[in-house]
Short mmCIF file of C-alpha atoms (C1' of nucleotides) in Angstrom, two decimals:
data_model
loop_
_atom_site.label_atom_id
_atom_site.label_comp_id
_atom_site.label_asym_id
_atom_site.label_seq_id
_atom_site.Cartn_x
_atom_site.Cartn_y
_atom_site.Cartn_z
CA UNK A 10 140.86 194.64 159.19
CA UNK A 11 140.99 198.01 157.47
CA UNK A 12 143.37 198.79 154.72
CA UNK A 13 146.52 198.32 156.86
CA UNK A 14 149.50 200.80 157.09
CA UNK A 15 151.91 198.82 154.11
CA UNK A 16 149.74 196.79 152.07
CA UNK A 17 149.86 193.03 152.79
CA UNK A 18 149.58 191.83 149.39
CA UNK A 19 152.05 192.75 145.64
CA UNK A 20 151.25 191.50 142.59
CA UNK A 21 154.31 189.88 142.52
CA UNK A 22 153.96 188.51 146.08
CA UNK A 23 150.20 187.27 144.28
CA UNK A 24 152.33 185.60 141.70
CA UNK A 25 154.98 184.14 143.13
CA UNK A 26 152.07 182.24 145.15
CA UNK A 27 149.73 181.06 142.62
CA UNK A 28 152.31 179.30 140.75
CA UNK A 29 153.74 177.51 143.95
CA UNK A 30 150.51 176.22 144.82
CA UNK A 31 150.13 175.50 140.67
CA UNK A 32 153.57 173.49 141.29
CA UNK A 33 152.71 171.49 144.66
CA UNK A 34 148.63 170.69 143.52
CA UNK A 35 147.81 171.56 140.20
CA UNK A 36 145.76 173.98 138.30
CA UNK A 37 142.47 172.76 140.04
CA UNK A 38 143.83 173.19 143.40
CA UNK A 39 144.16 176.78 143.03
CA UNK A 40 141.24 178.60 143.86
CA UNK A 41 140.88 182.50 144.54
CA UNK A 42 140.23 181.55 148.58
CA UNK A 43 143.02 179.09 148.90
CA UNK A 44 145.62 181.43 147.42
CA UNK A 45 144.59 184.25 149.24
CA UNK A 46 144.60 181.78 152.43
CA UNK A 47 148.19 181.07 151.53
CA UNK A 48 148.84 184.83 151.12
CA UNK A 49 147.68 185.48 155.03
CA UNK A 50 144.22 187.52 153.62
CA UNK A 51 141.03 187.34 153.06
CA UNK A 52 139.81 185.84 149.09
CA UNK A 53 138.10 189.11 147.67
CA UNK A 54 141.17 191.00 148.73
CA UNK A 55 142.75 189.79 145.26
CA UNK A 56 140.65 191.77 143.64
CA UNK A 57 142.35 194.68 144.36
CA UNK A 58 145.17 193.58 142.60
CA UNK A 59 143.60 191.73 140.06
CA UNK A 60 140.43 191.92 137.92
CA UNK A 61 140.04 188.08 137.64
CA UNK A 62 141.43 185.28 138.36
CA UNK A 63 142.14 184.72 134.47
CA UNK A 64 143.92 187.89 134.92
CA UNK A 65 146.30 185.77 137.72
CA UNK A 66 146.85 182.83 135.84
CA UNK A 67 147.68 184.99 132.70
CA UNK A 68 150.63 186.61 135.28
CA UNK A 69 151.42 183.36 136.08
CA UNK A 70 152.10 181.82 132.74
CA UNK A 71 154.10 185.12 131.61
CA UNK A 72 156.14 184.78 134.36
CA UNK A 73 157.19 180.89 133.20
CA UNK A 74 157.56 182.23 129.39
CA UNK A 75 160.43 185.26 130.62
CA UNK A 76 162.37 182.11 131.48
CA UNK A 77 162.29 180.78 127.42
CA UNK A 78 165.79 181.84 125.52
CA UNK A 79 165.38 183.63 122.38
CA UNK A 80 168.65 185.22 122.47
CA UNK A 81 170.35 183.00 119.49
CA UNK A 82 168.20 184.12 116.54
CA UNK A 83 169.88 187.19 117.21
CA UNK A 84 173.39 185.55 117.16
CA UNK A 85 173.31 182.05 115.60
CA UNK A 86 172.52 180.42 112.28
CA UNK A 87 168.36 179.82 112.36
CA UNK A 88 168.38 176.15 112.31
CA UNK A 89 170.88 176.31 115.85
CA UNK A 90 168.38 178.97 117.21
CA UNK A 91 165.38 177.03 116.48
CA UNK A 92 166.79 174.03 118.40
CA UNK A 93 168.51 176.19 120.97
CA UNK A 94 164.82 178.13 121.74
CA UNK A 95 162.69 174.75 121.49
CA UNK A 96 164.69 173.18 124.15
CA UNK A 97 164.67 176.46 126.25
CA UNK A 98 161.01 176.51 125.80
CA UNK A 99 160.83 172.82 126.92
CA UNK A 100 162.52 173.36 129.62
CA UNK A 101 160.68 176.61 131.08
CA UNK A 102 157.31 174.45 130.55
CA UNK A 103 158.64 171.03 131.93
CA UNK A 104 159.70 173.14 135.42
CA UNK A 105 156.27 174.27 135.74
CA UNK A 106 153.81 171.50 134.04
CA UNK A 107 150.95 172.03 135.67
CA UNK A 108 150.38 175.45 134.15
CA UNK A 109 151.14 173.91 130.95
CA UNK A 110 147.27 173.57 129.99
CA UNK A 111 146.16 176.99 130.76
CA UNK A 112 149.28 178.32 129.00
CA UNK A 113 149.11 176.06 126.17
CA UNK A 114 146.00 178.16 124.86
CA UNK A 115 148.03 180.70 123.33
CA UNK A 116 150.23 184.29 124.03
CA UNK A 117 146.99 186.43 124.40
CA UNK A 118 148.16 189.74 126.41
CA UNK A 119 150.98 187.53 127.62
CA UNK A 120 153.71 190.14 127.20
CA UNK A 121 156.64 187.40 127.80
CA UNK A 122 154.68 185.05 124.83
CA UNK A 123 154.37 187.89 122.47
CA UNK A 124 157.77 188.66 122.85
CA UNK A 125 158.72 185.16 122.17
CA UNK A 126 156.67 184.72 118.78
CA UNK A 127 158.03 187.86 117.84
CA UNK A 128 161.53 187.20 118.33
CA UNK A 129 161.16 183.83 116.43
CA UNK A 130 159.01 185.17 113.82
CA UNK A 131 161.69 187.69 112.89
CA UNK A 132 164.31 185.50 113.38
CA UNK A 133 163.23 183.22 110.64
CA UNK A 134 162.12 186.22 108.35
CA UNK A 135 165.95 187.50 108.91
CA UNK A 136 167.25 184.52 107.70
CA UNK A 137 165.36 183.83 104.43
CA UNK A 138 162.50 182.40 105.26
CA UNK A 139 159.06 183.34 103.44
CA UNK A 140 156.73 185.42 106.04
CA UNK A 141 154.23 182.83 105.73
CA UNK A 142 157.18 179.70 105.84
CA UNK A 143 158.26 181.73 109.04
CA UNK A 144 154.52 181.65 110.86
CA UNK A 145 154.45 178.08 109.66
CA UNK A 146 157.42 177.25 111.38
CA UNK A 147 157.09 178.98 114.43
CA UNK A 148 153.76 177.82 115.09
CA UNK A 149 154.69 173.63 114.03
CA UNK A 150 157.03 174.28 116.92
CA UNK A 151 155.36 175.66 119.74
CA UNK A 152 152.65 172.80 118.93
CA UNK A 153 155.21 170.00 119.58
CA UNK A 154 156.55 171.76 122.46
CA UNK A 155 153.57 172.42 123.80
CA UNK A 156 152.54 168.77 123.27
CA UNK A 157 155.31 167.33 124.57
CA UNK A 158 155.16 169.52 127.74
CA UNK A 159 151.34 168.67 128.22
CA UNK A 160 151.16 165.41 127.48
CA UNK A 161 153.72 163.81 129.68
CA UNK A 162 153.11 161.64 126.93
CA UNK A 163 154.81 157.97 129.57
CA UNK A 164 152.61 159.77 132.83
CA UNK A 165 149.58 159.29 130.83
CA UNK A 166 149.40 155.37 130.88
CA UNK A 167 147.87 154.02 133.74
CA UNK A 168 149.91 152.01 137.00
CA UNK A 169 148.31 149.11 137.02
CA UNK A 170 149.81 146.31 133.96
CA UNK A 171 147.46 143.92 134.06
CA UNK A 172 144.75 146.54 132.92
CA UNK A 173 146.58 146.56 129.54
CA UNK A 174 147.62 143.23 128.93
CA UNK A 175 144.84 141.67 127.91
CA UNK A 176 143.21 143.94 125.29
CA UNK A 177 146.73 145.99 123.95
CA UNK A 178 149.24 143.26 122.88
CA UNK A 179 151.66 145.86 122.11
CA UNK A 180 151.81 147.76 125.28
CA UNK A 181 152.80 144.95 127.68
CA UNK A 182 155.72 146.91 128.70
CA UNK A 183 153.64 149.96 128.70
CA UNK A 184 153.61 149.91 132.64
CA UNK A 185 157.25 150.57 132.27
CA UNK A 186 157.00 153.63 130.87
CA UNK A 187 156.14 155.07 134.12
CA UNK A 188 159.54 153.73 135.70
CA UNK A 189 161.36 155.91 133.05
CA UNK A 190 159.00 158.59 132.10
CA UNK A 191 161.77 161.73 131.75
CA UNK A 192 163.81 159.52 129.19
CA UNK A 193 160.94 158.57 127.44
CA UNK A 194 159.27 161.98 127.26
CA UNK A 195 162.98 163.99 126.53
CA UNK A 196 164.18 161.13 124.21
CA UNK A 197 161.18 161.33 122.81
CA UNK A 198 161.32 165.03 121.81
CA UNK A 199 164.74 164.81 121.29
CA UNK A 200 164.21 162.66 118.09
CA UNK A 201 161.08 164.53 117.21
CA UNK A 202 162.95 167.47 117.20
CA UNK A 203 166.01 166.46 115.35
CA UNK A 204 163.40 165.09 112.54
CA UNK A 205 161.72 168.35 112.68
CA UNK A 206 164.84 170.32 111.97
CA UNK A 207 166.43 168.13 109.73
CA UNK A 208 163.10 168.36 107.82
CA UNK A 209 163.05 172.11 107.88
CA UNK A 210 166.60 172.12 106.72
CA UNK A 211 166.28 170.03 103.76
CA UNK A 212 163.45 172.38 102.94
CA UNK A 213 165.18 175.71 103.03
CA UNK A 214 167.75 173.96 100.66
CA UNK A 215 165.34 173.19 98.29
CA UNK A 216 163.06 176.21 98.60
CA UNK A 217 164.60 179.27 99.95
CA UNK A 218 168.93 178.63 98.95
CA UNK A 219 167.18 177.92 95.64
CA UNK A 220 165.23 181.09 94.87
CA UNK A 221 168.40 183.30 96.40
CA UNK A 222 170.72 181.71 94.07
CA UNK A 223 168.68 182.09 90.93
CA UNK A 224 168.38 185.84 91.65
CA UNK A 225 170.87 188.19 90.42
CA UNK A 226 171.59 189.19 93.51
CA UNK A 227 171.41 185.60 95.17
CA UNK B 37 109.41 161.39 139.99
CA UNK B 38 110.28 158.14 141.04
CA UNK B 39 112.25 155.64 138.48
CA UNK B 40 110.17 155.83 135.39
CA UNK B 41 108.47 153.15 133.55
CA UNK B 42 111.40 153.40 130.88
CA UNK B 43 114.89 154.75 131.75
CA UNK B 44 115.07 158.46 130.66
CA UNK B 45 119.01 158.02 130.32
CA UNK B 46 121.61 155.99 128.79
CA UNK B 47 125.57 156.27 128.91
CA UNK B 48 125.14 156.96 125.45
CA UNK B 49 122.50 159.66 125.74
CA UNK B 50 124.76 161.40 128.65
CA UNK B 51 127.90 161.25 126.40
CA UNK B 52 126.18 162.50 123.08
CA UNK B 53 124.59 165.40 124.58
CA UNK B 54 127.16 166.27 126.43
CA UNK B 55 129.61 166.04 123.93
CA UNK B 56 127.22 168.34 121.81
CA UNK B 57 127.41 171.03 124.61
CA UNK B 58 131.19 170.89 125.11
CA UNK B 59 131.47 171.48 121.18
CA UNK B 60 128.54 174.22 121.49
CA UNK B 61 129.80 176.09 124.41
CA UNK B 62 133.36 174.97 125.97
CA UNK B 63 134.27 172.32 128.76
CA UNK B 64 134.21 174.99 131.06
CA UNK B 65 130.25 175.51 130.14
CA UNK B 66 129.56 171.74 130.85
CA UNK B 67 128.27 171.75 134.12
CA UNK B 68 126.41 168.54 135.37
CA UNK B 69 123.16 170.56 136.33
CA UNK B 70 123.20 171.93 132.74
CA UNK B 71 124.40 168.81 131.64
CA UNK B 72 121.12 167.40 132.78
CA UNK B 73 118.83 169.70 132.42
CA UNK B 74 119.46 169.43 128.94
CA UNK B 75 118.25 165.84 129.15
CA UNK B 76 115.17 166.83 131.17
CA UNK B 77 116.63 165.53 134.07
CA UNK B 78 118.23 167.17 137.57
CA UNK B 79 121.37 166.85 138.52
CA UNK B 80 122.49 163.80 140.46
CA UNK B 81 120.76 161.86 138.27
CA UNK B 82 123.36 161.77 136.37
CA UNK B 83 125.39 159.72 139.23
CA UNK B 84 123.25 156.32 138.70
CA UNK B 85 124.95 156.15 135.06
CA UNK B 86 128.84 158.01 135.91
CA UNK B 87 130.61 157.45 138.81
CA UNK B 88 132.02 161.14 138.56
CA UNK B 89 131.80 163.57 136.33
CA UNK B 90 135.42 162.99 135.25
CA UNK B 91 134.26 159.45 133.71
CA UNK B 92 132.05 161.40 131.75
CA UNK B 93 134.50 163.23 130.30
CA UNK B 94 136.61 160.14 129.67
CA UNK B 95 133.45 159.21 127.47
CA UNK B 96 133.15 161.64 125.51
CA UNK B 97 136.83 161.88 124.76
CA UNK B 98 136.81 158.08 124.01
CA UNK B 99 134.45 158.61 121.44
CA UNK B 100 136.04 161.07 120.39
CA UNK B 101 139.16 158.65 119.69
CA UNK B 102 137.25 156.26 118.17
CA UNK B 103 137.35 158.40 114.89
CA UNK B 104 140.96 158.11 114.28
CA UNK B 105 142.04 155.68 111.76
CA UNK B 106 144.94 153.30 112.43
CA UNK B 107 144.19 151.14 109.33
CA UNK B 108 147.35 151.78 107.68
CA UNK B 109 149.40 150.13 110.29
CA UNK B 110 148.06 147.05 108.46
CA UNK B 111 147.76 147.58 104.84
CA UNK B 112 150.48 150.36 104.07
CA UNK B 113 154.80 151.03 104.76
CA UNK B 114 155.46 152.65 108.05
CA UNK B 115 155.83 156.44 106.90
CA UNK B 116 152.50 156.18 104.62
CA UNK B 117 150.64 154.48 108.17
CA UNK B 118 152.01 157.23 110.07
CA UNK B 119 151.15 160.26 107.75
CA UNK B 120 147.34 158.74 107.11
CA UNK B 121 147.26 159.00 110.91
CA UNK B 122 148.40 162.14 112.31
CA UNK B 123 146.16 163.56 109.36
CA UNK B 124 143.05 161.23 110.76
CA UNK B 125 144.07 161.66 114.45
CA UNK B 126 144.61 165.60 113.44
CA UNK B 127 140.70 166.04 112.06
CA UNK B 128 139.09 164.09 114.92
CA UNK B 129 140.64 166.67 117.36
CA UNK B 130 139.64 169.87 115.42
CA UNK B 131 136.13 168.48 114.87
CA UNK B 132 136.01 168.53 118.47
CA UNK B 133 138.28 171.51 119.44
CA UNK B 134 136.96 172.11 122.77
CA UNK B 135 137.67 169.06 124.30
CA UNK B 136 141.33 168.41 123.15
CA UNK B 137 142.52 170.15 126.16
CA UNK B 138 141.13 167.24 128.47
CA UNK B 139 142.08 164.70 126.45
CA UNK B 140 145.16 165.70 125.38
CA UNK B 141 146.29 164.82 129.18
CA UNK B 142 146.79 161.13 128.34
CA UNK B 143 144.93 157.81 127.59
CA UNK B 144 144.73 156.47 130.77
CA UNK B 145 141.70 154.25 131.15
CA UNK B 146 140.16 155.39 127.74
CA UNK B 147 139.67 151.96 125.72
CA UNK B 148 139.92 153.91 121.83
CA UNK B 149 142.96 155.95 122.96
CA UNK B 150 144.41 153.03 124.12
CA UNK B 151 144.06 151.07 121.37
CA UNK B 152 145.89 153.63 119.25
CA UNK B 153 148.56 153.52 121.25
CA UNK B 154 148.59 149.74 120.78
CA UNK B 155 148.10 150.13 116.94
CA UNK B 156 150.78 152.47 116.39
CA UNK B 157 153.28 151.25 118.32
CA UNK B 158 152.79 147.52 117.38
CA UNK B 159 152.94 149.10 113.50
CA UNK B 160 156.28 150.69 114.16
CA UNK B 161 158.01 147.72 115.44
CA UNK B 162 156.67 145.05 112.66
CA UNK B 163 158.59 147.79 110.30
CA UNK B 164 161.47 147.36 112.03
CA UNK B 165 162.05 150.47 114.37
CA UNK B 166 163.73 149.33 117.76
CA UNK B 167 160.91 149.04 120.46
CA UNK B 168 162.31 152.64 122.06
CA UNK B 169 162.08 154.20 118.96
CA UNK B 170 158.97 152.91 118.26
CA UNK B 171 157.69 154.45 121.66
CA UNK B 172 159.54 157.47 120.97
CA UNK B 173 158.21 158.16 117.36
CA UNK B 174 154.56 157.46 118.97
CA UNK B 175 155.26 160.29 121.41
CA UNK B 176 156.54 162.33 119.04
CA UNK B 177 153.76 162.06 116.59
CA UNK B 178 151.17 162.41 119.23
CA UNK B 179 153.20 165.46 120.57
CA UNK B 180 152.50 167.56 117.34
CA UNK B 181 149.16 166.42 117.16
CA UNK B 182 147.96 167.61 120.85
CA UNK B 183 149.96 170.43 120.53
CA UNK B 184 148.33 171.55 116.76
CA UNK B 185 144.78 170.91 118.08
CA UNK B 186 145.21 172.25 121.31
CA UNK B 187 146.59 176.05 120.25
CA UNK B 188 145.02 176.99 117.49
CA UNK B 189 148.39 178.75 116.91
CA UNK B 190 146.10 181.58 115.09
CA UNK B 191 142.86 181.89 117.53
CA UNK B 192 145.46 182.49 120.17
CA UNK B 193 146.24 185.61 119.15
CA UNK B 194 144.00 188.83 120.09
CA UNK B 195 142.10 190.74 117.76
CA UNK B 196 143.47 193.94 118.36
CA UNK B 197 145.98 194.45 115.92
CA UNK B 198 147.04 198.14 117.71
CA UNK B 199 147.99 195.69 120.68
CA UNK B 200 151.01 194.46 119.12
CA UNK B 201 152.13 196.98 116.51
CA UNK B 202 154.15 199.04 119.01
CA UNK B 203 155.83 196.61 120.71
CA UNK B 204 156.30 193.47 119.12
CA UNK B 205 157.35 194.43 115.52
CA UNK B 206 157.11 191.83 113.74
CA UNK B 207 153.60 190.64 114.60
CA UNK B 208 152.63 193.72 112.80
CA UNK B 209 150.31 191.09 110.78
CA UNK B 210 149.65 188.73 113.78
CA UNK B 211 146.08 190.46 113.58
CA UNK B 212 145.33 188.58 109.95
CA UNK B 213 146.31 185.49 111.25
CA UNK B 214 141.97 185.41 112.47
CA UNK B 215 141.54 186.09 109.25
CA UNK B 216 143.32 182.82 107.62
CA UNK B 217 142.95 180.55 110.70
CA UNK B 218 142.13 177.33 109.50
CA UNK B 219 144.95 177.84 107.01
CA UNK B 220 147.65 178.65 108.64
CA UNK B 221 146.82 176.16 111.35
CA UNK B 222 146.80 173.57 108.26
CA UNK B 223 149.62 174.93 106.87
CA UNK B 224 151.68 174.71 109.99
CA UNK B 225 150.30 171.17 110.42
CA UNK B 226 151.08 170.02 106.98
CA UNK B 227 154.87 171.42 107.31
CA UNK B 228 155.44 170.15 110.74
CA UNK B 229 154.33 166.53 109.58
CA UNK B 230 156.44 166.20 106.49
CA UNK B 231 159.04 167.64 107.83
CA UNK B 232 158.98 165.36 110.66
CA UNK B 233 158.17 162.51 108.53
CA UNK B 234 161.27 163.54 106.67
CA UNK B 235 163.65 163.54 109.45
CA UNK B 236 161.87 159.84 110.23
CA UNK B 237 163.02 158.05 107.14
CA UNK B 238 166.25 159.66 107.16
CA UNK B 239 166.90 158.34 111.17
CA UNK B 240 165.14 154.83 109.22
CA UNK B 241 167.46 154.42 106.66
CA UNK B 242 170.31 155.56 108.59
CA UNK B 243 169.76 152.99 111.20
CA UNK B 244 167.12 150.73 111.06
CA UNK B 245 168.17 149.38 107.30
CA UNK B 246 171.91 149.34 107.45
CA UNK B 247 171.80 147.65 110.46
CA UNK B 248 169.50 145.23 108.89
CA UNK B 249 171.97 144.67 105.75
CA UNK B 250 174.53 144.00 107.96
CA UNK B 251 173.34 141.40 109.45
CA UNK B 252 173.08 137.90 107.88
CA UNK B 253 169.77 137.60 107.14
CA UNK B 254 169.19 141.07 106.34
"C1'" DC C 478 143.52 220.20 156.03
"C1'" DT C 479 140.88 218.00 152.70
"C1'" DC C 480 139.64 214.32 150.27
"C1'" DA C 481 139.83 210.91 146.61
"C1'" DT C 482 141.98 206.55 146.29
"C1'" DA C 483 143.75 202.26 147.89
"C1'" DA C 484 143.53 198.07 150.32
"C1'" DA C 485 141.84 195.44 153.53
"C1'" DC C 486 137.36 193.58 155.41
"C1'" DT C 487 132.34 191.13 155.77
"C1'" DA C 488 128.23 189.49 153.74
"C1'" DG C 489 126.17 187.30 150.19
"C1'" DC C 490 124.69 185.64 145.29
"C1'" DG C 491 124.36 182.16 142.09
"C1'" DG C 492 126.82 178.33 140.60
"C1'" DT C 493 129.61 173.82 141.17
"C1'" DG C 494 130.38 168.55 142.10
"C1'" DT C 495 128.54 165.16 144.70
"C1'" DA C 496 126.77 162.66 149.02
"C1'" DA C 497 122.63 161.00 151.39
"C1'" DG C 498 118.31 159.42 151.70
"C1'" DT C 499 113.44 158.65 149.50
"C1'" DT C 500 110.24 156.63 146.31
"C1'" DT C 501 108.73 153.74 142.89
"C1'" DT C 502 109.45 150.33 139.26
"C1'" DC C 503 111.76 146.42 137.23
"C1'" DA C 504 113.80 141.88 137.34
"C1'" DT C 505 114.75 137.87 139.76
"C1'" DT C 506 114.03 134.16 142.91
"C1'" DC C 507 111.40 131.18 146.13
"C1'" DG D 38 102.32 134.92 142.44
"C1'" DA D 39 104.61 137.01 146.42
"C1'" DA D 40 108.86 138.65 148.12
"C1'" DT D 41 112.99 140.94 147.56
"C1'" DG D 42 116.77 143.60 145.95
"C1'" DA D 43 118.63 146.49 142.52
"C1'" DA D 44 117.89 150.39 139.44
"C1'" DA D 45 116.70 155.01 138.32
"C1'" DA D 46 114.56 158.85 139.10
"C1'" DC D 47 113.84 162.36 142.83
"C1'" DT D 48 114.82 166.13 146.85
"C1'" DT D 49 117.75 168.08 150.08
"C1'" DA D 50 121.96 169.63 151.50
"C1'" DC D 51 127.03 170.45 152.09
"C1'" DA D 52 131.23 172.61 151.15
"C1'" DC D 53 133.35 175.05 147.86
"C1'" DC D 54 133.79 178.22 143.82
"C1'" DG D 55 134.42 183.16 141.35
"C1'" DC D 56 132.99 187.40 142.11
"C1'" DT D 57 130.06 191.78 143.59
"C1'" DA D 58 128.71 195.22 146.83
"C1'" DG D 59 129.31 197.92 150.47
"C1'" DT D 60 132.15 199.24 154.70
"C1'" DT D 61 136.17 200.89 157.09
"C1'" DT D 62 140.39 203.05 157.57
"C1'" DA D 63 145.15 204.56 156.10
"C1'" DT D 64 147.70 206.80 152.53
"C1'" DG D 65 149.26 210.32 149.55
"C1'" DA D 66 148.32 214.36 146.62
"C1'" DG D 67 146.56 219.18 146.26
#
DNA sequence: CTCATAAACTAGCGGTGTAAGTTTTCATTC
DNA sequence: GAATGAAAACTTACACCGCTAGTTTATGAG
């Protein structure tokens, strides 16, 4: 087949494909021949579109960051923002898991992630926060929502009970975890982030309402 | 060559060198002809040691695991066990950056990471913490952790600081984070835990000890 | 009308994990 | 001590991988 008379494949069409089959197999199921497969073409015809397949997944991962909500450090106190955008974030990784890994790595020449750091970054700046305090911030969040998101932190213990029983005292009930592994894994962030934050806040208290107030203009 | 007069591998030997490769060249590098080769072997070899090449990996990341210190859980108060922790868990993943992304996907079958588990949670219980919460602060803690080794926050950004200044305004300096890696990954670290820790005792003395006073024997 | 570019193709390279079968040595049992 | 079976290396080979090169034809710009 020659180049046909409308072109078969968009990078957007490429896209939306690679991250289904991401979704439905996982990030080791997706293979430059299988997505093309799915895409009704031939596997080196993706390179017309794309330089590598890093180039895909990179498109791929963007197109799960877009979905994070950075709107409220433009509108709400920072410490309602933070939580606001970490549970956004969350959420646009927990639809989407398997990508989590390859995402996970950092914002790159992700436009979507750079957008995101940026928006938190001077959201936290805006309110007070030291530049460096700000970086510090941003970055102890992304690492516990990118943990929690990759982790699946109950999907990572193994079916079978009796395997733990013997040796780990403690996790008897660990088999359970499997039973009610979105409660454990949201109530687990939920408290980690409420400790985080109420951490933070006690912080800028101490640090940052301080320093304001003993300046003239504070 | 038929089987030689004295084995030429061990599990051990497998799992040292190839922990040595991941560490000098990436997981992605580790490839079970290379891995062999460098052990003056070919290939399949490797198969009358490892069942797959993913229970070498388990291996490695075991031993891995084995570095972290739960010793506190015994000898020390809850938040002082969990601080000595994330900081021991924290430098056994960043000695061994490259292979956090595997084993950051769970314990699974992995004997050391299991035992963790086991320490931690059994820790957080004999303190007092309500089994859930004990689960939950577990996750949480392991959460950060994964997520702090796994991004490198700083490496993930790109080197080109012209990248970002038009764009993304205030990652103006995102370029110098290179520069300061290791401290701002640190420094994110070392905020994240106490201000997590911080939130902890708060939720502990909010619940866990009036609920003990109230009771008879508390 | 010309022609460079775009977008598909086919063929193929070097690499991957691993299955199958071979050979020889070691360890155990009669 | 001979027989036997498992162990540990080997070679060969399969199906798949990312990607390159070169081919063909349709498109769109001058």
């Amino acid at each position: 087949m020659p180049r046909p008379r409308r072109p078969l494949l968009t990078r957007d069409r490429i896209v939306e494909t690679a991250l289904a089959l991401i979704d439905a197999d996982g990030l080791g199921a997706l293979s430059t021949r299988r997505l093309a497969a799915a895409l009704g073409v031939q596997g080196p015809s993706l390179y017309n579109h794309f330089a590598t397949k890093d180039e895909i997944l990179d498109a791929v991962a963007d197109t799960v960051t877009v979905a994070v909500d950075t709107s409220g450090f433009a509108s709400r106190d920072w410490l309602t923002a933070l939580r606001d955008w970490a549970w956004s974030y969350r959420r646009a990784l927990t639809a989407h898991p398997n990508i989590v890994p390859y995402l996970a790595q950092g914002p790159g020449r992700r436009p979507a992630a750079l957008a995101m750091a940026d928006a938190v970054y001077g959201g936290l700046v805006r309110a007070g926060w030291p530049p460096a305090r700000a970086t510090h911030i941003g970055a102890a969040l992304r690492y516990f929502v990118a943990g929690s998101a990759l982790g699946s932190f109950a999907r990572g213990f193994v079916e079978d009970p009796e395997l733990y029983a013997a040796h780990y005292p403690h996790l008897r009930q660990a088999h359970r975890l499997a039973e009610h592994q979105q409660s454990v894994d949201e109530g687990a962030f939920a408290l980690g982030l409420d400790a985080l934050l109420h951490g933070l806040a006690a912080e800028y208290t101490r640090t940052v309402e301080t320093v304001e107030s003993a300046r003239p203009n504070g």
